[in-house]
Amino acid sequence: MKLYGHPLSTCTRKVLCTLAEKGHTAEFVFIDFAKNEQKQPAHLARQPFGVVPVLEDDDFGLYESRAIIRYLDARLSGPALTPSNVRERALMDQWISVEQGNFSGPVMKAVMHVMFAPMRGEAVDPAIVAEGKAGGARVLDVLEKALADCEYLAGGFSLADICYLPYLEYAFATGMGEIITERPNVNRWWQRISARPTWQKTIGKAD
Ligand SMILES: N[C@@H](CCC(=O)N[C@@H](CS)C(=O)NCC(=O)O)C(=O)O
């Protein structure tokens, strides 16, 4: 298998973490954003929207990180990351949809602003940060209740937990960690899932 991606990309990280959880690796093909490689014809032939990641499994190509991690979980040996219980599986899908539809957008808008405004010689705009935090907090308020009496979002550790990890990591890295730490159940969940060796490996903090 080949994975086309960028090690700092949130969507690539979901796939790398899933591979690690399954106990597999893929050949990593670095797509250099600094050279705009994701918008070049060779990559557009794999991913017509000009983004990463892309998975190639022999003659089968697949893009969209959440589709890729579902494919990998079904395709590879290793621990199941999708609950067998039909209601837990439905909950997993619900939380992945909430991540995609409500959480990662506002959080990443603020994260990118904090990371890139100084590089453009611009001041960080507190209003953009506040908006991202408010959007993230709205979802974390809901997760706080959902995590009141369970360790993970959908039964055992699942693809749903993996989907939140990259965005929570960047929230901390850009000074927005309090939206996590001020919610005790969310904070315990974050501590639990981010300590996994597979996540530490994904972000380059462990072998
Ligand atoms: N919905 C897509 C989003 C992919 C995406 O936005 N990837 C970002 C990195 S996380 C990217 O390639 N950005 C480069 C660009 O927009 O030019 C997925 O889940 O795979």
Coordinates of N, CA and C and ligand atoms in Angstrom, one line a residue:
M1 N 0.8 -1.2 0.0 CA 0.0 0.0 0.0 C 0.9 1.2 0.0
K2 N 0.4 2.3 -0.6 CA 1.1 3.6 -0.6 C 0.1 4.6 -0.1
L3 N 0.7 5.5 0.8 CA -0.1 6.6 1.3 C 0.6 7.9 0.9
Y4 N -0.1 8.7 0.1 CA 0.4 10.0 -0.3 C -0.2 11.0 0.7
G5 N 0.8 11.8 1.4 CA 0.3 12.7 2.4 C 1.4 13.6 2.8
H6 N 1.1 14.3 3.9 CA 2.0 15.2 4.6 C 2.0 14.9 6.1
P7 N 3.1 14.8 6.7 CA 3.1 14.3 8.1 C 2.4 15.3 9.1
L8 N 2.3 16.6 8.7 CA 1.7 17.6 9.5 C 0.2 17.7 9.2
S9 N -0.3 17.1 8.2 CA -1.7 17.2 7.8 C -2.6 16.4 8.7
T10 N -3.7 17.0 9.2 CA -4.6 16.3 10.1 C -5.2 15.1 9.5
C11 N -5.5 15.2 8.2 CA -6.2 14.1 7.5 C -5.2 13.0 7.3
T12 N -4.0 13.3 7.0 CA -3.0 12.2 6.9 C -2.8 11.6 8.2
R13 N -2.8 12.3 9.3 CA -2.5 11.8 10.6 C -3.6 10.8 11.0
K14 N -4.9 11.0 10.6 CA -5.9 10.0 10.9 C -5.6 8.7 10.3
V15 N -5.1 8.8 9.1 CA -4.7 7.5 8.3 C -3.5 6.8 9.0
L16 N -2.5 7.6 9.3 CA -1.3 7.1 9.9 C -1.6 6.4 11.2
C17 N -2.5 7.1 12.0 CA -2.8 6.5 13.3 C -3.6 5.2 13.2
T18 N -4.5 5.2 12.2 CA -5.3 4.0 11.9 C -4.4 2.8 11.5
L19 N -3.4 3.1 10.6 CA -2.5 2.1 10.2 C -1.7 1.5 11.4
A20 N -1.3 2.4 12.3 CA -0.5 2.0 13.4 C -1.4 1.2 14.4
E21 N -2.6 1.6 14.6 CA -3.5 0.8 15.4 C -3.7 -0.6 14.9
K22 N -3.8 -0.7 13.6 CA -4.0 -2.0 12.9 C -2.7 -2.8 12.9
G23 N -1.5 -2.2 13.3 CA -0.3 -2.9 13.2 C 0.3 -3.0 11.8
H24 N 0.0 -2.1 11.0 CA 0.5 -2.1 9.6 C 1.2 -0.8 9.2
T25 N 1.9 -0.8 8.1 CA 2.5 0.4 7.6 C 2.2 0.5 6.1
A26 N 2.3 1.6 5.6 CA 2.2 1.8 4.1 C 3.4 2.6 3.7
E27 N 3.8 2.4 2.4 CA 4.9 3.2 1.9 C 4.4 4.7 1.9
F28 N 5.2 5.6 2.5 CA 4.7 7.0 2.6 C 5.3 7.8 1.5
V29 N 4.4 8.4 0.7 CA 4.9 9.3 -0.4 C 4.6 10.8 0.1
F30 N 5.7 11.5 0.3 CA 5.6 12.9 0.8 C 5.1 13.8 -0.3
I31 N 4.0 14.5 0.0 CA 3.5 15.5 -1.0 C 3.9 16.9 -0.4
D32 N 4.8 17.6 -1.1 CA 5.4 18.8 -0.5 C 4.5 20.0 -0.8
F33 N 3.8 20.5 0.3 CA 2.9 21.6 0.2 C 3.7 22.9 -0.2
A34 N 5.0 22.9 0.3 CA 5.8 24.1 0.0 C 6.0 24.3 -1.5
K35 N 6.0 23.1 -2.2 CA 6.1 23.2 -3.7 C 4.8 23.1 -4.4
N36 N 3.7 23.1 -3.6 CA 2.4 23.0 -4.1 C 2.1 21.7 -4.9
E37 N 2.8 20.7 -4.5 CA 2.7 19.4 -5.2 C 1.3 18.9 -5.3
Q38 N 0.5 19.2 -4.2 CA -0.9 18.7 -4.2 C -1.7 19.2 -5.3
K39 N -1.3 20.3 -5.9 CA -2.1 20.9 -7.0 C -1.5 20.6 -8.4
Q40 N -0.5 19.8 -8.4 CA 0.2 19.4 -9.7 C -0.6 18.3 -10.4
P41 N -0.5 18.2 -11.7 CA -1.2 17.2 -12.5 C -1.0 15.8 -11.9
A42 N 0.2 15.4 -11.5 CA 0.4 14.0 -11.1 C -0.4 13.7 -9.9
H43 N -0.6 14.7 -9.0 CA -1.4 14.4 -7.8 C -2.9 14.6 -8.1
L44 N -3.2 15.6 -8.9 CA -4.6 15.8 -9.3 C -5.2 14.5 -10.0
A45 N -4.3 13.7 -10.6 CA -4.8 12.5 -11.2 C -5.2 11.5 -10.2
R46 N -4.6 11.6 -9.0 CA -5.0 10.7 -7.9 C -6.1 11.3 -7.0
Q47 N -6.1 12.7 -6.9 CA -7.0 13.3 -6.0 C -7.5 14.6 -6.7
P48 N -8.6 14.5 -7.4 CA -9.0 15.6 -8.2 C -9.3 17.0 -7.5
F49 N -9.4 16.9 -6.2 CA -9.6 18.2 -5.4 C -8.3 18.8 -4.9
G50 N -7.2 18.1 -5.2 CA -5.8 18.7 -4.9 C -5.5 18.8 -3.4
V51 N -5.9 17.7 -2.7 CA -5.6 17.7 -1.3 C -5.0 16.3 -0.9
V52 N -4.5 16.1 0.3 CA -4.1 14.8 0.8 C -5.0 14.4 1.9
P53 N -5.1 13.2 2.3 CA -4.3 12.0 1.8 C -5.0 11.3 0.6
V54 N -4.2 10.4 0.0 CA -4.7 9.4 -1.0 C -4.0 8.1 -0.6
L55 N -4.8 7.0 -0.7 CA -4.3 5.7 -0.4 C -4.4 4.9 -1.8
E56 N -3.3 4.2 -2.0 CA -3.3 3.3 -3.2 C -3.1 1.9 -2.7
D57 N -4.0 1.0 -3.0 CA -3.9 -0.4 -2.6 C -3.9 -1.2 -3.9
D58 N -2.7 -1.6 -4.4 CA -2.6 -2.1 -5.8 C -3.2 -1.2 -6.8
D59 N -4.2 -1.7 -7.5 CA -4.8 -0.8 -8.5 C -6.0 0.0 -8.0
F60 N -6.2 0.0 -6.7 CA -7.4 0.7 -6.1 C -6.9 2.0 -5.4
G61 N -7.4 3.1 -5.9 CA -7.1 4.4 -5.3 C -8.3 4.9 -4.5
L62 N -8.0 5.5 -3.4 CA -9.1 6.0 -2.5 C -8.6 7.3 -1.9
Y63 N -9.5 8.4 -1.9 CA -9.3 9.6 -1.2 C -10.4 9.9 -0.2
E64 N -10.2 10.9 0.6 CA -11.1 11.3 1.7 C -10.7 10.5 2.9
S65 N -10.1 11.2 3.9 CA -9.5 10.5 5.1 C -10.5 9.6 5.8
R66 N -11.7 10.0 6.0 CA -12.6 9.2 6.7 C -13.1 7.9 6.0
A67 N -13.1 8.0 4.6 CA -13.3 6.8 3.8 C -12.1 5.9 3.9
I68 N -10.9 6.5 3.9 CA -9.7 5.7 3.9 C -9.6 4.9 5.2
I69 N -9.9 5.5 6.3 CA -9.7 4.8 7.6 C -10.8 3.7 7.8
R70 N -12.0 3.9 7.2 CA -13.0 2.9 7.3 C -12.5 1.7 6.4
Y71 N -12.0 2.0 5.2 CA -11.5 1.0 4.3 C -10.4 0.2 5.0
L72 N -9.4 0.9 5.6 CA -8.3 0.2 6.2 C -8.7 -0.7 7.4
D73 N -9.7 -0.2 8.1 CA -10.2 -1.0 9.2 C -10.8 -2.3 8.7
A74 N -11.6 -2.2 7.6 CA -12.2 -3.4 7.1 C -11.2 -4.3 6.3
R75 N -10.2 -3.7 5.7 CA -9.3 -4.4 4.8 C -8.2 -5.2 5.6
L76 N -7.7 -4.6 6.7 CA -6.5 -5.1 7.3 C -6.8 -5.9 8.5
S77 N -5.8 -6.9 8.8 CA -5.9 -7.6 10.0 C -5.5 -6.7 11.2
G78 N -5.8 -7.1 12.4 CA -5.5 -6.3 13.5 C -6.7 -6.0 14.3
P79 N -6.6 -5.2 15.4 CA -7.7 -4.9 16.3 C -8.8 -4.2 15.5
A80 N -10.1 -4.5 15.7 CA -11.2 -3.8 15.1 C -11.3 -2.4 15.6
L81 N -11.5 -1.5 14.8 CA -11.7 -0.1 15.2 C -13.1 0.4 14.9
T82 N -13.9 -0.6 14.5 CA -15.4 -0.3 14.3 C -16.1 -1.3 15.2
P83 N -17.0 -0.8 16.0 CA -17.7 -1.7 16.9 C -18.6 -2.7 16.1
S84 N -18.7 -3.9 16.7 CA -19.6 -4.9 16.0 C -21.1 -4.6 16.4
N85 N -21.2 -4.1 17.6 CA -22.6 -3.7 18.0 C -23.2 -2.7 17.1
V86 N -24.4 -2.9 16.6 CA -25.0 -2.0 15.6 C -25.2 -0.6 16.1
R87 N -25.6 -0.5 17.4 CA -25.9 0.9 18.0 C -24.5 1.6 18.2
E88 N -23.6 0.8 18.7 CA -22.3 1.5 18.9 C -21.7 1.9 17.6
R89 N -21.9 1.1 16.5 CA -21.4 1.5 15.2 C -22.1 2.8 14.7
A90 N -23.4 2.8 15.0 CA -24.1 4.0 14.6 C -23.6 5.3 15.3
L91 N -23.3 5.1 16.6 CA -22.7 6.2 17.4 C -21.4 6.6 16.9
M92 N -20.6 5.6 16.5 CA -19.3 6.0 15.9 C -19.5 6.9 14.6
D93 N -20.4 6.5 13.8 CA -20.7 7.3 12.6 C -21.2 8.6 13.0
Q94 N -22.1 8.7 14.0 CA -22.6 10.0 14.4 C -21.5 10.9 14.8
W95 N -20.6 10.4 15.7 CA -19.5 11.3 16.2 C -18.5 11.7 15.1
I96 N -18.3 10.8 14.1 CA -17.4 11.2 13.0 C -18.1 12.3 12.1
S97 N -19.4 12.2 12.0 CA -20.1 13.2 11.2 C -20.1 14.6 12.0
V98 N -20.2 14.5 13.3 CA -20.2 15.7 14.1 C -18.8 16.3 14.0
E99 N -17.7 15.5 14.0 CA -16.4 16.0 13.9 C -16.2 16.8 12.5
Q100 N -16.7 16.1 11.5 CA -16.6 16.7 10.1 C -17.5 17.9 9.9
G101 N -18.7 17.8 10.4 CA -19.7 18.8 10.2 C -19.6 20.0 11.1
N102 N -19.2 19.8 12.3 CA -19.3 20.9 13.3 C -18.0 21.3 14.0
F103 N -17.0 20.3 14.1 CA -15.9 20.6 15.0 C -14.6 21.0 14.2
S104 N -14.2 20.2 13.3 CA -12.8 20.5 12.7 C -12.8 21.8 11.9
G105 N -13.9 22.2 11.3 CA -13.9 23.4 10.5 C -13.6 24.6 11.3
P106 N -14.4 25.0 12.3 CA -14.1 26.2 13.1 C -12.8 26.1 13.8
V107 N -12.4 24.9 14.4 CA -11.2 24.8 15.1 C -10.0 25.0 14.2
M108 N -10.0 24.4 13.0 CA -8.9 24.5 12.1 C -8.8 25.9 11.5
K109 N -9.9 26.6 11.3 CA -9.8 28.0 10.8 C -9.0 28.8 11.8
A110 N -9.2 28.6 13.1 CA -8.5 29.4 14.1 C -7.0 28.9 14.1
V111 N -6.8 27.6 14.1 CA -5.5 27.0 14.2 C -4.6 27.6 13.0
M112 N -5.2 27.5 11.8 CA -4.4 28.0 10.6 C -4.1 29.5 10.7
H113 N -5.0 30.2 11.3 CA -4.8 31.6 11.4 C -3.7 31.9 12.4
V114 N -3.7 31.2 13.6 CA -2.6 31.4 14.6 C -1.3 31.0 14.0
M115 N -1.3 29.9 13.2 CA 0.0 29.4 12.7 C 0.6 30.3 11.6
F116 N -0.3 30.8 10.7 CA 0.2 31.4 9.5 C 0.1 32.9 9.5
A117 N -0.7 33.5 10.3 CA -0.7 35.0 10.3 C 0.7 35.6 10.6
P118 N 1.4 35.1 11.6 CA 2.7 35.7 11.9 C 3.7 35.5 10.7
M119 N 3.6 34.3 10.0 CA 4.5 34.1 8.9 C 4.2 35.1 7.7
R120 N 3.0 35.6 7.7 CA 2.6 36.7 6.7 C 2.9 38.1 7.2
G121 N 3.5 38.1 8.4 CA 3.8 39.4 9.0 C 2.5 40.1 9.6
E122 N 1.5 39.3 9.8 CA 0.2 39.9 10.3 C 0.1 39.5 11.8
A123 N -0.7 40.4 12.5 CA -1.0 40.1 13.9 C -2.1 39.0 14.0
V124 N -2.1 38.2 15.0 CA -3.1 37.3 15.3 C -4.4 38.1 15.7
D125 N -5.5 37.8 15.0 CA -6.8 38.5 15.3 C -7.5 37.7 16.4
P126 N -7.7 38.3 17.6 CA -8.3 37.6 18.7 C -9.8 37.2 18.3
A127 N -10.4 37.9 17.4 CA -11.8 37.6 17.1 C -11.9 36.2 16.3
I128 N -10.9 36.0 15.5 CA -10.9 34.7 14.7 C -10.6 33.5 15.7
V129 N -9.7 33.8 16.6 CA -9.4 32.7 17.6 C -10.6 32.5 18.5
A130 N -11.3 33.5 18.9 CA -12.5 33.4 19.8 C -13.6 32.6 19.0
E131 N -13.7 32.9 17.7 CA -14.8 32.2 17.0 C -14.4 30.7 16.8
G132 N -13.2 30.4 16.6 CA -12.8 29.0 16.5 C -13.0 28.3 17.8
K133 N -12.6 28.9 18.9 CA -12.8 28.3 20.3 C -14.3 28.1 20.6
A134 N -15.1 29.1 20.2 CA -16.5 29.0 20.5 C -17.1 27.8 19.7
G135 N -16.7 27.7 18.4 CA -17.2 26.6 17.6 C -16.8 25.2 18.1
G136 N -15.5 25.1 18.5 CA -15.0 23.9 19.1 C -15.7 23.6 20.4
A137 N -15.9 24.6 21.3 CA -16.4 24.4 22.6 C -17.9 23.9 22.5
R138 N -18.6 24.4 21.5 CA -20.0 24.0 21.3 C -20.1 22.5 21.2
V139 N -19.1 21.9 20.4 CA -19.1 20.4 20.2 C -18.6 19.8 21.5
L140 N -17.6 20.3 22.1 CA -17.0 19.7 23.3 C -18.0 19.7 24.5
D141 N -18.9 20.7 24.5 CA -20.0 20.6 25.5 C -20.8 19.4 25.4
V142 N -21.1 19.1 24.1 CA -21.9 17.9 23.8 C -21.1 16.6 24.2
L143 N -19.8 16.6 23.8 CA -19.0 15.4 24.1 C -18.8 15.3 25.6
E144 N -18.8 16.4 26.3 CA -18.6 16.3 27.8 C -19.8 15.5 28.4
K145 N -21.0 15.6 27.9 CA -22.1 14.9 28.4 C -22.0 13.4 27.9
A146 N -21.6 13.2 26.7 CA -21.6 11.9 26.1 C -20.5 11.0 26.8
L147 N -19.4 11.7 27.3 CA -18.3 11.0 27.9 C -18.4 10.9 29.4
A148 N -19.6 11.2 29.9 CA -19.8 11.2 31.4 C -19.6 9.8 32.0
D149 N -20.1 8.8 31.3 CA -19.9 7.5 31.9 C -19.3 6.5 30.9
C150 N -18.5 6.9 30.0 CA -17.8 6.0 29.1 C -16.4 6.5 28.8
E151 N -15.5 5.6 28.5 CA -14.1 6.0 28.2 C -13.9 6.5 26.8
Y152 N -14.7 6.0 25.9 CA -14.5 6.3 24.5 C -15.9 6.7 23.9
L153 N -15.8 7.2 22.7 CA -17.1 7.8 22.1 C -18.1 6.7 21.7
A154 N -17.6 5.5 21.3 CA -18.5 4.5 20.8 C -18.1 3.1 21.3
G155 N -18.3 2.9 22.6 CA -17.9 1.6 23.1 C -16.4 1.6 23.4
G156 N -15.7 0.7 22.7 CA -14.2 0.7 22.8 C -13.6 1.8 21.9
F157 N -12.3 1.9 22.0 CA -11.5 2.8 21.2 C -11.9 2.6 19.7
S158 N -12.3 3.6 18.9 CA -12.7 3.4 17.6 C -12.3 4.5 16.6
L159 N -12.6 4.4 15.4 CA -12.3 5.4 14.4 C -12.8 6.8 14.8
A160 N -13.9 6.8 15.6 CA -14.4 8.1 16.0 C -13.4 8.8 16.9
D161 N -12.8 8.1 17.8 CA -11.8 8.7 18.6 C -10.6 9.2 17.8
I162 N -10.2 8.4 16.8 CA -9.1 8.8 16.0 C -9.4 10.1 15.2
C163 N -10.6 10.2 14.8 CA -11.0 11.4 14.0 C -10.8 12.7 14.8
Y164 N -11.0 12.7 16.1 CA -10.8 14.0 16.8 C -9.4 14.3 17.2
L165 N -8.5 13.2 17.3 CA -7.2 13.4 17.8 C -6.4 14.6 17.1
P166 N -6.3 14.6 15.7 CA -5.5 15.6 15.1 C -5.9 17.0 15.4
Y167 N -7.2 17.3 15.5 CA -7.7 18.6 15.8 C -7.5 19.0 17.2
L168 N -7.7 18.1 18.1 CA -7.4 18.4 19.6 C -5.9 18.7 19.7
E169 N -5.0 17.9 19.1 CA -3.6 18.2 19.2 C -3.2 19.6 18.7
Y170 N -3.8 20.0 17.6 CA -3.5 21.4 17.1 C -4.1 22.5 17.9
A171 N -5.3 22.2 18.6 CA -5.9 23.2 19.5 C -4.9 23.5 20.6
F172 N -4.3 22.4 21.1 CA -3.2 22.6 22.2 C -2.1 23.4 21.6
A173 N -1.6 23.0 20.5 CA -0.4 23.6 19.9 C -0.5 25.1 19.6
T174 N -1.8 25.5 19.5 CA -2.0 26.9 19.1 C -2.7 27.7 20.3
G175 N -2.5 27.2 21.5 CA -3.0 28.0 22.6 C -4.5 27.9 22.9
M176 N -5.2 26.9 22.3 CA -6.6 26.8 22.5 C -6.9 25.6 23.4
G177 N -5.9 25.1 24.1 CA -6.1 23.8 24.9 C -7.1 23.9 26.0
E178 N -7.4 25.1 26.4 CA -8.4 25.3 27.5 C -9.8 24.8 27.2
I179 N -10.1 24.8 25.9 CA -11.4 24.3 25.5 C -11.5 22.8 25.9
I180 N -10.4 22.1 26.0 CA -10.3 20.7 26.4 C -10.2 20.6 27.9
T181 N -9.2 21.3 28.4 CA -8.8 21.1 29.8 C -9.9 21.5 30.8
E182 N -10.8 22.5 30.4 CA -11.8 23.0 31.3 C -13.0 22.1 31.3
R183 N -13.0 21.0 30.5 CA -14.1 20.0 30.5 C -13.6 18.7 31.0
P184 N -13.9 18.3 32.3 CA -13.2 17.2 32.9 C -13.3 15.9 32.1
N185 N -14.5 15.6 31.6 CA -14.7 14.3 30.9 C -13.9 14.3 29.6
V186 N -14.0 15.4 28.9 CA -13.3 15.6 27.6 C -11.8 15.5 27.9
N187 N -11.4 16.1 29.0 CA -9.9 16.2 29.3 C -9.4 14.8 29.6
R188 N -10.2 14.0 30.4 CA -9.8 12.6 30.7 C -9.7 11.8 29.4
W189 N -10.7 12.0 28.5 CA -10.7 11.2 27.3 C -9.5 11.6 26.4
W190 N -9.2 12.9 26.3 CA -8.1 13.4 25.5 C -6.8 12.8 26.1
Q191 N -6.6 12.8 27.4 CA -5.4 12.3 28.0 C -5.3 10.8 27.7
R192 N -6.4 10.1 27.7 CA -6.4 8.6 27.5 C -6.0 8.3 26.0
I193 N -6.7 9.0 25.1 CA -6.5 8.7 23.7 C -5.1 9.2 23.1
S194 N -4.7 10.4 23.6 CA -3.5 11.0 23.1 C -2.3 10.3 23.6
A195 N -2.4 9.6 24.8 CA -1.3 8.8 25.3 C -1.0 7.5 24.6
R196 N -1.9 7.1 23.7 CA -1.7 5.9 23.0 C -0.4 5.9 22.2
P197 N 0.4 4.9 22.3 CA 1.7 4.9 21.5 C 1.5 5.1 20.0
T198 N 0.4 4.7 19.5 CA 0.1 4.8 18.1 C 0.0 6.3 17.7
W199 N -0.6 7.1 18.6 CA -0.8 8.5 18.4 C 0.6 9.2 18.5
Q200 N 1.3 8.8 19.6 CA 2.6 9.4 19.8 C 3.5 9.2 18.6
K201 N 3.4 8.0 18.0 CA 4.2 7.7 16.8 C 3.7 8.5 15.7
T202 N 2.4 8.7 15.5 CA 1.9 9.5 14.4 C 2.4 10.9 14.4
I203 N 2.5 11.5 15.6 CA 3.0 12.9 15.7 C 4.5 13.0 15.8
G204 N 5.2 11.8 15.7 CA 6.6 11.9 15.7 C 7.3 11.9 17.1
K205 N 6.5 11.6 18.1 CA 7.1 11.7 19.5 C 7.4 10.3 20.0
A206 N 7.3 9.3 19.2 CA 7.7 7.9 19.6 C 8.0 7.1 18.3
D207 N 8.8 6.1 18.5 CA 9.2 5.2 17.3 C 8.0 4.3 16.9
Ligands
LIG1 N1 -12.1 16.0 3.2 C1 -10.7 15.8 2.9 C2 -9.9 17.0 3.3 C3 -8.4 16.9 2.9 C4 -7.7 18.2 3.2 O1 -8.2 19.3 3.3 N2 -6.3 18.0 3.3 C5 -5.5 19.1 3.6 C6 -4.4 18.7 4.6 S1 -5.2 18.2 6.1 C7 -4.7 19.5 2.3 O2 -4.3 18.7 1.5 N3 -4.4 20.8 2.2 C8 -3.6 21.3 1.1 C9 -4.4 22.3 0.3 O3 -5.6 22.6 0.6 O4 -3.8 22.7 -0.7 C10 -10.2 14.5 3.6 O5 -10.7 14.2 4.7 O6 -9.3 13.8 3.1

